[in-house]
Tab-separated table of C-alpha atoms in Angstrom:
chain	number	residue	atom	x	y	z
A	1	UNK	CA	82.139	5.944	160.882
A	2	UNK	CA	80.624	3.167	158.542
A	3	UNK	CA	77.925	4.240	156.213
A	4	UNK	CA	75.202	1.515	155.416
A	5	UNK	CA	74.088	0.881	151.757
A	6	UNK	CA	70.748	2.533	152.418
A	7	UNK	CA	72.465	5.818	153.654
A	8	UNK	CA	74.694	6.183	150.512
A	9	UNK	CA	71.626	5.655	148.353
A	10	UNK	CA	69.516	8.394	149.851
A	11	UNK	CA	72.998	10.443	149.587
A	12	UNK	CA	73.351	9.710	146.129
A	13	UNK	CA	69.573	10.959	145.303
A	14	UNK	CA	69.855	14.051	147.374
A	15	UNK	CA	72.368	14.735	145.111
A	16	UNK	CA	70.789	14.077	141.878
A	17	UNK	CA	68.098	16.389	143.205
A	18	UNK	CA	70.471	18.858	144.193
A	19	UNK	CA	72.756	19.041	141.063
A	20	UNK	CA	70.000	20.195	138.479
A	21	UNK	CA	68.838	22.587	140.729
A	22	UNK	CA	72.977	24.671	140.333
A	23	UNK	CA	73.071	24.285	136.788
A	24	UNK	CA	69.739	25.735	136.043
A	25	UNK	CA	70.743	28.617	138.466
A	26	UNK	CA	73.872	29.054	136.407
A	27	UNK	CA	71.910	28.692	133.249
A	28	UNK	CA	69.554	31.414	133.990
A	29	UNK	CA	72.113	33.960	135.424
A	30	UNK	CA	73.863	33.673	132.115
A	31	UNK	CA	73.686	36.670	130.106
A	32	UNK	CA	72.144	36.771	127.113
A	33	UNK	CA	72.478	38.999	123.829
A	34	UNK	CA	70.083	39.307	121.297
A	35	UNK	CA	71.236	40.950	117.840
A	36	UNK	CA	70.315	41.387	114.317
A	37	UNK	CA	72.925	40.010	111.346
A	38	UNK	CA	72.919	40.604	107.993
A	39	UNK	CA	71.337	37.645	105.530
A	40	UNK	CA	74.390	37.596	103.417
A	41	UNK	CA	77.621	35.789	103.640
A	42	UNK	CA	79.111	38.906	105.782
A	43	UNK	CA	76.260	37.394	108.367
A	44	UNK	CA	77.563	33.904	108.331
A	45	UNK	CA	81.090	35.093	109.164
A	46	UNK	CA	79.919	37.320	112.157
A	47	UNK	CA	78.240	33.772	113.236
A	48	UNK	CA	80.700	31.327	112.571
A	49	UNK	CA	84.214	33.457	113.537
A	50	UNK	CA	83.350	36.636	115.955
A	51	UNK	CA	80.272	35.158	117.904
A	52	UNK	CA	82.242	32.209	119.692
A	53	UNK	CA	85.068	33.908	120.987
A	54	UNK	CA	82.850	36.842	122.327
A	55	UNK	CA	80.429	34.280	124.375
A	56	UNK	CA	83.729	32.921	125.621
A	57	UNK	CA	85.326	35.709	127.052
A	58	UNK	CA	82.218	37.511	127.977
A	59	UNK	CA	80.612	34.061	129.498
A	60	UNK	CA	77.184	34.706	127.412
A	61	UNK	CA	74.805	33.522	124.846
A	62	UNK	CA	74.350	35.309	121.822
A	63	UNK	CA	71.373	35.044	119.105
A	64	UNK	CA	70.312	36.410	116.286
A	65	UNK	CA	68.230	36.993	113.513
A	66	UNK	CA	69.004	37.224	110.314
A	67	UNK	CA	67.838	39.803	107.510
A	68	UNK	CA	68.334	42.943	105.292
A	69	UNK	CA	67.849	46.819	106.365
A	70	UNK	CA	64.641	47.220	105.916
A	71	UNK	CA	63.818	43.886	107.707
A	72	UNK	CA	65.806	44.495	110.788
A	73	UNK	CA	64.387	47.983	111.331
A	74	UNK	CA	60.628	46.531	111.295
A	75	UNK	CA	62.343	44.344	113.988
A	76	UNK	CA	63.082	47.273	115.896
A	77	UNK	CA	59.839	48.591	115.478
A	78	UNK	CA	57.663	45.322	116.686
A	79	UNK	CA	59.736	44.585	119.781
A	80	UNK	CA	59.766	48.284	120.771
A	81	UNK	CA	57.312	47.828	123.623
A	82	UNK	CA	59.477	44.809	125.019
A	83	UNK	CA	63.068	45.925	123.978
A	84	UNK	CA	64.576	42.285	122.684
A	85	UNK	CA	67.561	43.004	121.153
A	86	UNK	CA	70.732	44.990	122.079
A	87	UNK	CA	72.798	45.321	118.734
A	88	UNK	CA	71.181	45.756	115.148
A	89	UNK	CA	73.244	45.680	112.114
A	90	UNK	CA	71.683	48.279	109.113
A	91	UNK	CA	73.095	49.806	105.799
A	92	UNK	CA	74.241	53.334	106.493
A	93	UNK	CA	70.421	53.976	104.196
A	94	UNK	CA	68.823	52.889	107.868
A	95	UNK	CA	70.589	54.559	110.324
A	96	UNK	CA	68.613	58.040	109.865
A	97	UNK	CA	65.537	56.830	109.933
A	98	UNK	CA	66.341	54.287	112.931
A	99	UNK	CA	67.358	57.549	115.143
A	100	UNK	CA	64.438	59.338	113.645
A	101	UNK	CA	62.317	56.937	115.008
A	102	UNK	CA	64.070	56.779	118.108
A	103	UNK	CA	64.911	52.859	117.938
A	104	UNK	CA	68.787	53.353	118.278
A	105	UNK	CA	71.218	55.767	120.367
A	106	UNK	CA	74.293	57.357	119.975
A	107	UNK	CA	77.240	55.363	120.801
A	108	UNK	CA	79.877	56.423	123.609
A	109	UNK	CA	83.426	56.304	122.998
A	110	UNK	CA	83.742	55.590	126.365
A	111	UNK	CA	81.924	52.161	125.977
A	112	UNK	CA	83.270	51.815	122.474
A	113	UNK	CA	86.834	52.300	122.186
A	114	UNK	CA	87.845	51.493	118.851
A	115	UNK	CA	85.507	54.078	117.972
A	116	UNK	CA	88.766	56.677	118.112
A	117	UNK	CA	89.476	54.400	115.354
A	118	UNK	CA	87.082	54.503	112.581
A	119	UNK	CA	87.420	57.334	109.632
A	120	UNK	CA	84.693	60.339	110.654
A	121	UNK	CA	83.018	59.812	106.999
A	122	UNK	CA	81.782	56.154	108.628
A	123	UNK	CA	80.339	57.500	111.860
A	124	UNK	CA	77.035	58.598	110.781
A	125	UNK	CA	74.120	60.875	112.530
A	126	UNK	CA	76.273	62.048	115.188
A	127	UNK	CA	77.755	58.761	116.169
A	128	UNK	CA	74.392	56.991	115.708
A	129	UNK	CA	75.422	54.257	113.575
A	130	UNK	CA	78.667	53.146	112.540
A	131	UNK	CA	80.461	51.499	109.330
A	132	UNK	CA	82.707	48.804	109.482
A	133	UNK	CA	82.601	46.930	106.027
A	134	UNK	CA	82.524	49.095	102.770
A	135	UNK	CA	81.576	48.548	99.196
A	136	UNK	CA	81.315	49.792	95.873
A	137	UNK	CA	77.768	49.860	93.779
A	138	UNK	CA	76.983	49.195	90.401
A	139	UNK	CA	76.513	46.612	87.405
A	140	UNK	CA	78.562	43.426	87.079
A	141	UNK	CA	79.696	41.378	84.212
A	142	UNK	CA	81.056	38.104	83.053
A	143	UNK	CA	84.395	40.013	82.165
A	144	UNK	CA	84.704	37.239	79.672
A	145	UNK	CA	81.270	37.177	77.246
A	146	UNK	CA	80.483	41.386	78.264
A	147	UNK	CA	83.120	43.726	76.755
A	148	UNK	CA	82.755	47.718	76.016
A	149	UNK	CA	80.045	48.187	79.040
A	150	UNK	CA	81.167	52.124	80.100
A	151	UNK	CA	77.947	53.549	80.658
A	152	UNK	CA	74.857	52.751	82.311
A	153	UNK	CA	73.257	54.006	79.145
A	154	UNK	CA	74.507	51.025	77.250
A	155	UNK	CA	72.503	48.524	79.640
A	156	UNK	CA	69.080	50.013	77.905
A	157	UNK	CA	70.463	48.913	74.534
A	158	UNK	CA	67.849	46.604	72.724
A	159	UNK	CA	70.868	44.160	72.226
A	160	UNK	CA	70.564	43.301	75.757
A	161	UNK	CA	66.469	42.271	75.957
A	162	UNK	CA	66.197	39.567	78.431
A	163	UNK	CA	69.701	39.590	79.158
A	164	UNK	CA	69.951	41.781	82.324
A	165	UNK	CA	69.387	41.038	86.535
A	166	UNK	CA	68.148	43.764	88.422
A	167	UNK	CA	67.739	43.780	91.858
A	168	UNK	CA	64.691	43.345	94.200
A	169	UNK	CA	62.971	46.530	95.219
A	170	UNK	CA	63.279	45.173	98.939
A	171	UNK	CA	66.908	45.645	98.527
A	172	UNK	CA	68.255	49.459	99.062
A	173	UNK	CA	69.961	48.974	95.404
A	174	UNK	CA	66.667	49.887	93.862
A	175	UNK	CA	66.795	53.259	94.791
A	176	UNK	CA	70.232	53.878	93.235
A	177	UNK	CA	68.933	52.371	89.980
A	178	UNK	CA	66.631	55.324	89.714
A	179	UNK	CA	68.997	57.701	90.558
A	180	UNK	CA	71.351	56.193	87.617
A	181	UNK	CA	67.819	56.357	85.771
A	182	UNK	CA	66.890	60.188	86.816
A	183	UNK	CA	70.888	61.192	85.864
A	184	UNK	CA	70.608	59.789	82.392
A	185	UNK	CA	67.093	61.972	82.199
A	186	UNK	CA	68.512	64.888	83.147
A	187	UNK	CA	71.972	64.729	81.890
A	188	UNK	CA	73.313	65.459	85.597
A	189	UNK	CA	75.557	63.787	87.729
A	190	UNK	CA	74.586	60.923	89.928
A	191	UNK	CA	75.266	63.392	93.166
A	192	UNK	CA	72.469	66.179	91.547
A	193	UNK	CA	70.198	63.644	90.265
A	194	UNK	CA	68.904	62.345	93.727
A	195	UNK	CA	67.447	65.397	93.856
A	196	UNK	CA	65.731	65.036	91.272
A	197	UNK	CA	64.642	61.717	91.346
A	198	UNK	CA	60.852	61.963	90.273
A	199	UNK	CA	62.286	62.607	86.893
A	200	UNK	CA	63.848	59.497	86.186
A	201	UNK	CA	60.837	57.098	86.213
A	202	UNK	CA	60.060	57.068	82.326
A	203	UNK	CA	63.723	56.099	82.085
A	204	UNK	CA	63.751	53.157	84.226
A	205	UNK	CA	60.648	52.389	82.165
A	206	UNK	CA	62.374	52.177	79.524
A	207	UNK	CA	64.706	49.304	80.774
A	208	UNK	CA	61.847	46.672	81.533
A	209	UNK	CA	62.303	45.185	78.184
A	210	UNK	CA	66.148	44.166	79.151
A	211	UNK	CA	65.229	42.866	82.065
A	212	UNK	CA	64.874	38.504	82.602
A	213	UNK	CA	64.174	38.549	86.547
A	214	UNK	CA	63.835	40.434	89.456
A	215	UNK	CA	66.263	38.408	91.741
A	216	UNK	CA	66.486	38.976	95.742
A	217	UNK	CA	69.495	36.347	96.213
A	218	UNK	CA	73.159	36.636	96.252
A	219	UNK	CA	73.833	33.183	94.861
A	220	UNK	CA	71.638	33.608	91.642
A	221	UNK	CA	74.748	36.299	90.465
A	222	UNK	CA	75.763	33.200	89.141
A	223	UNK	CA	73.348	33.600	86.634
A	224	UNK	CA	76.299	35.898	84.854
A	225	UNK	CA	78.850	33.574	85.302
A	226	UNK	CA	77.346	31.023	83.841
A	227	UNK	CA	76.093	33.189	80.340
A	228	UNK	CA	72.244	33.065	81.459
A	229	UNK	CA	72.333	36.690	81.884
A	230	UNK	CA	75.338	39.536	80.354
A	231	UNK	CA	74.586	41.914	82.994
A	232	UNK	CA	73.205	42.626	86.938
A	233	UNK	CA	72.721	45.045	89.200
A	234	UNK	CA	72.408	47.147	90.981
A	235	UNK	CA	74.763	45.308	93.448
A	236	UNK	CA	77.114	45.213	95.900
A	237	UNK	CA	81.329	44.139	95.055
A	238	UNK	CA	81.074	42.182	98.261
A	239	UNK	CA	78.406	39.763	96.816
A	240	UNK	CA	80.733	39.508	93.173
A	241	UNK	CA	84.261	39.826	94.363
A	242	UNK	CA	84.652	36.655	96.188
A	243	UNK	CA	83.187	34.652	93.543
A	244	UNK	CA	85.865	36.458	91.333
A	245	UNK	CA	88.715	35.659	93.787
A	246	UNK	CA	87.680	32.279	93.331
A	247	UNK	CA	88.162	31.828	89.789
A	248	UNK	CA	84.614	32.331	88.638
A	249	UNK	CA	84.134	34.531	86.068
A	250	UNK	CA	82.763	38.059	87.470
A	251	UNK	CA	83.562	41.536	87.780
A	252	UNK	CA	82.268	45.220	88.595
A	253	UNK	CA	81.526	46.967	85.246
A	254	UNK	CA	83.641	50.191	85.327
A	255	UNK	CA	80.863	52.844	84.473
A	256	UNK	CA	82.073	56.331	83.426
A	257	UNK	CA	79.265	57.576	86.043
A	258	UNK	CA	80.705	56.293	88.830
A	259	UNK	CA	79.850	53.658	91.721
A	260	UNK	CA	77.955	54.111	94.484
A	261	UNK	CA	78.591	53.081	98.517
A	262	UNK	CA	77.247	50.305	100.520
A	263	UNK	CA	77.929	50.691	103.720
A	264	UNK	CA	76.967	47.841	106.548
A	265	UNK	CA	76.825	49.452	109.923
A	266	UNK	CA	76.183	48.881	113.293
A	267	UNK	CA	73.568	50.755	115.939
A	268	UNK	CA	72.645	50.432	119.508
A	269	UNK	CA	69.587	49.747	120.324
A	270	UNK	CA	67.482	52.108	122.322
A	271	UNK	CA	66.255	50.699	125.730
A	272	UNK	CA	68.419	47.732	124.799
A	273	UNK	CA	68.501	44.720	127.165
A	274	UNK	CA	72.048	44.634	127.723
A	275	UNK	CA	73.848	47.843	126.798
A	276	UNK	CA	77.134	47.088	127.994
A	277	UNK	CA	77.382	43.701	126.332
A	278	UNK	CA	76.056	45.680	123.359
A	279	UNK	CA	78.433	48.057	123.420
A	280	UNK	CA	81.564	45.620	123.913
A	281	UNK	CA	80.093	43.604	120.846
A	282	UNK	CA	79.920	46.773	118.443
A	283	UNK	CA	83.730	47.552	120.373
A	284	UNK	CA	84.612	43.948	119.166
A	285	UNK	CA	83.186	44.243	115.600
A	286	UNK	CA	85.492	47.703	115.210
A	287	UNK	CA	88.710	46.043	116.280
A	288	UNK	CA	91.236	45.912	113.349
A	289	UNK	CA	91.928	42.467	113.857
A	290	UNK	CA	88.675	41.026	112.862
A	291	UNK	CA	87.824	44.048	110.761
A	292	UNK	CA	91.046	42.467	108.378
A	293	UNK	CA	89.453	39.095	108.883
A	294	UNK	CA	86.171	40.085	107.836
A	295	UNK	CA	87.789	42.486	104.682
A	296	UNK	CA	89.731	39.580	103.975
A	297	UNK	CA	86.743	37.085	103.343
A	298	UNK	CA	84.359	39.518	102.015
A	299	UNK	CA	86.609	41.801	99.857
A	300	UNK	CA	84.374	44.876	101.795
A	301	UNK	CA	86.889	47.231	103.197
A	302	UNK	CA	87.242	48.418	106.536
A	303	UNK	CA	86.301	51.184	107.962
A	304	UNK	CA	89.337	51.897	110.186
A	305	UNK	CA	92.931	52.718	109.137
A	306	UNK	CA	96.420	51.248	109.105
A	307	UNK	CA	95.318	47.454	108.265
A	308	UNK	CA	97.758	46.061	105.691
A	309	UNK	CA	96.418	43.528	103.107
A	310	UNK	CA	97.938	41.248	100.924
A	311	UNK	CA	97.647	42.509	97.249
A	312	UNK	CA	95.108	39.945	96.335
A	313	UNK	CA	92.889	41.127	98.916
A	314	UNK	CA	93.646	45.186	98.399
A	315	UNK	CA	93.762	45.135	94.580
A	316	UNK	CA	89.507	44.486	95.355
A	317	UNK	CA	89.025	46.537	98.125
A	318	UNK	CA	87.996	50.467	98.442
A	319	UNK	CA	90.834	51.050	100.783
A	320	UNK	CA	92.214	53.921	102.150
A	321	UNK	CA	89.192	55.276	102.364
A	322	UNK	CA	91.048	58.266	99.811
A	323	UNK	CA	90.506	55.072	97.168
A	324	UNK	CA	86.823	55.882	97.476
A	325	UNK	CA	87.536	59.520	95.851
A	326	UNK	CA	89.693	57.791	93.362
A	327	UNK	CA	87.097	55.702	92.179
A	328	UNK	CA	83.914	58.027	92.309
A	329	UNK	CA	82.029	56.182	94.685
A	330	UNK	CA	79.493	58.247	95.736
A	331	UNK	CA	77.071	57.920	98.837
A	332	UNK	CA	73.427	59.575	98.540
A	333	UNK	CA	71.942	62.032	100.799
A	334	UNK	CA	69.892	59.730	102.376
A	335	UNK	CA	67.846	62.253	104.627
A	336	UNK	CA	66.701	63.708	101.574
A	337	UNK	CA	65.854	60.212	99.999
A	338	UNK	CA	64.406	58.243	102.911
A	339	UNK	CA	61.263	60.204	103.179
A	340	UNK	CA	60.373	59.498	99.764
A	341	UNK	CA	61.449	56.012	100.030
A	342	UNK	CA	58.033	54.471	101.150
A	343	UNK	CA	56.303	56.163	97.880
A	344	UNK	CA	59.368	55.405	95.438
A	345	UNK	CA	59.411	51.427	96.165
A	346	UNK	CA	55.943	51.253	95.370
A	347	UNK	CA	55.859	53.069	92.000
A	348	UNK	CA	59.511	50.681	91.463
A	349	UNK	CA	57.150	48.022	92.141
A	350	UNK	CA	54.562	49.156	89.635
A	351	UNK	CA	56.706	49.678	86.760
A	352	UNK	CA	58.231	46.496	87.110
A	353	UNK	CA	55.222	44.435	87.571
A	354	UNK	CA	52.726	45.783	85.124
């Protein structure tokens, strides 16, 4: 059979006709998971190392958005008509009023294997949410310029006027800073001044004076480091720590009142587009393997056990989780607090603008 020139062109269009038509059908039968990330560092490293692999092996497309608690819960909230995304990383501060408001659900150890794994004080709301990177709370110096700091009392010394960061009321640290604020009011302990927390606004008042800028970005710690400020906070080891491991001059002030938790978690979200993808991503998130790599980059520790770290990783982390005890972190009672929460960011607002 001999084909003519003519013949072999109208071949070779049928094709190109053809050929667009399979992808796009491939294209569109692709899976695709939508999920919220942290706007931190920890949210880069999700991106850049664990994303890749899981759209390989699960053949799908992943995106996300990036933000803070607060931020990814009014996510929740605007697409809950039209479920968008599957997976929504929160601080453990989120996760009761997420179920509350019935954007999340519980999470099946059936689905979620590694879930056997994690220590019970990290599964939160009746398996509603779910830590997996852990870290201590408070004030942090230049180790080098700020000696003697042992007490959150010392931070309203007059010495340190326009010398001190404090963090953004948008940020879940602003409620601990009144609790450190109602404690020193009352003379109680951080874990019986929550409770009390109207009581501690004239003291936070009082620490205005000290304070050179409200600051909503992890890179302006720096600001320490480099002698523009003595002191910040309230913030997370995970944003100082691997500056420190680095060289640069920074360090958690060890405060006689102890430290508080943060606690990044992950939920499911209810009516989610693609539960089972979901559910394998949180799975994949919780395996120890890329719970080490994550530890390992953001000095946050894990929330499951048996991981082994090299000592200048572990000598940063809160790890066993009997460290935690060791070191007084505490973690507030954030059904009592979240309630109030609305109301208390305001006033923080107020006494910080005025």
């Amino acid at each position: 059979m001999t084909i003519d020139r003519r013949t072999l062109i109208a071949s070779a269009a049928a094709s190109a006709i053809v050929m667009p038509t399979i992808i796009s059908r491939a294209y569109a039968q692709e899976k695709q998971l939508h999920i919220g990330v942290y706007n931190s560092a920890l949210g880069k490293l999700v991106q850049k190392e664990i994303i890749p692999a899981f759209e390989k092996e699960h053949k799908c497309r992943l995106f996300t958005i990036e933000g803070a608690t607060l931020s990814n819960i009014a996510a929740l909230r605007a697409t809950r008509a039209t479920p968008k995304f599957s997976v929504m990383m929160m601080d453990d501060v989120g996760v009761p009023q997420a179920k509350q408001e019935e954007l999340i659900d519980k999470l099946d150890p059936a689905k979620i294997p590694n879930l056997a794994k994690v220590y019970k004080r990290f599964l939160f709301e009746d398996s509603y949410g779910v830590g997996f990177n852990i870290s201590s709370a408070g004030m942090f110096i230049n180790p080098q310029k700020t000696t003697g700091l042992t007490s959150y009392e010392q931070i309203f010394d007059p010495k340190y006027r326009k010398r001190i960061l404090l963090n953004t009321p948008k940020n879940t640290q602003s409620v601990l800073m009144l609790i450190v604020a109602t404690a020193l009011a009352t003379g109680k302990p951080l874990k019986e001044a929550q409770y009390l927390i109207d009581q501690g606004w004239d003291k936070l008042a009082q620490l205005k004076p000290n304070v050179l800028t409200i600051y909503d970005s992890e890179a302006l710690v720096l600001m320490v480091a480099q002698g523009q400020a003595d002191i910040g906070g309230i913030d997370y080891s995970k944003s100082i720590y691997p500056h420190a491991a680095k060289g640069v001059p920074l360090d958690m002030a060890p405060l006689k009142e102890g430290s508080f938790t943060g606690i990044n978690s992950l939920t499911l979200v209810r009516n989610a587009p693609e539960p089972e993808l979901g559910a394998a991503f949180i799975n994949r998130m919780l395996d120890p393997a890329v719970l080490e790599m994550l530890s390992s980059q953001t000095f946050g520790a894990p929330s499951v056990a048996g991981i082994n770290f090299k000592p200048e990783v572990a000598k940063y982390l809160a790890y066993p989780d009997t460290k935690m005890d060791e070191m007084g972190l505490f973690t507030p009672d954030w059904n009592f607090i979240i309630p109030k929460r609305a109301s208390l960011l305001e006033r923080y607002n107020q006494v910080f603008s005025s």
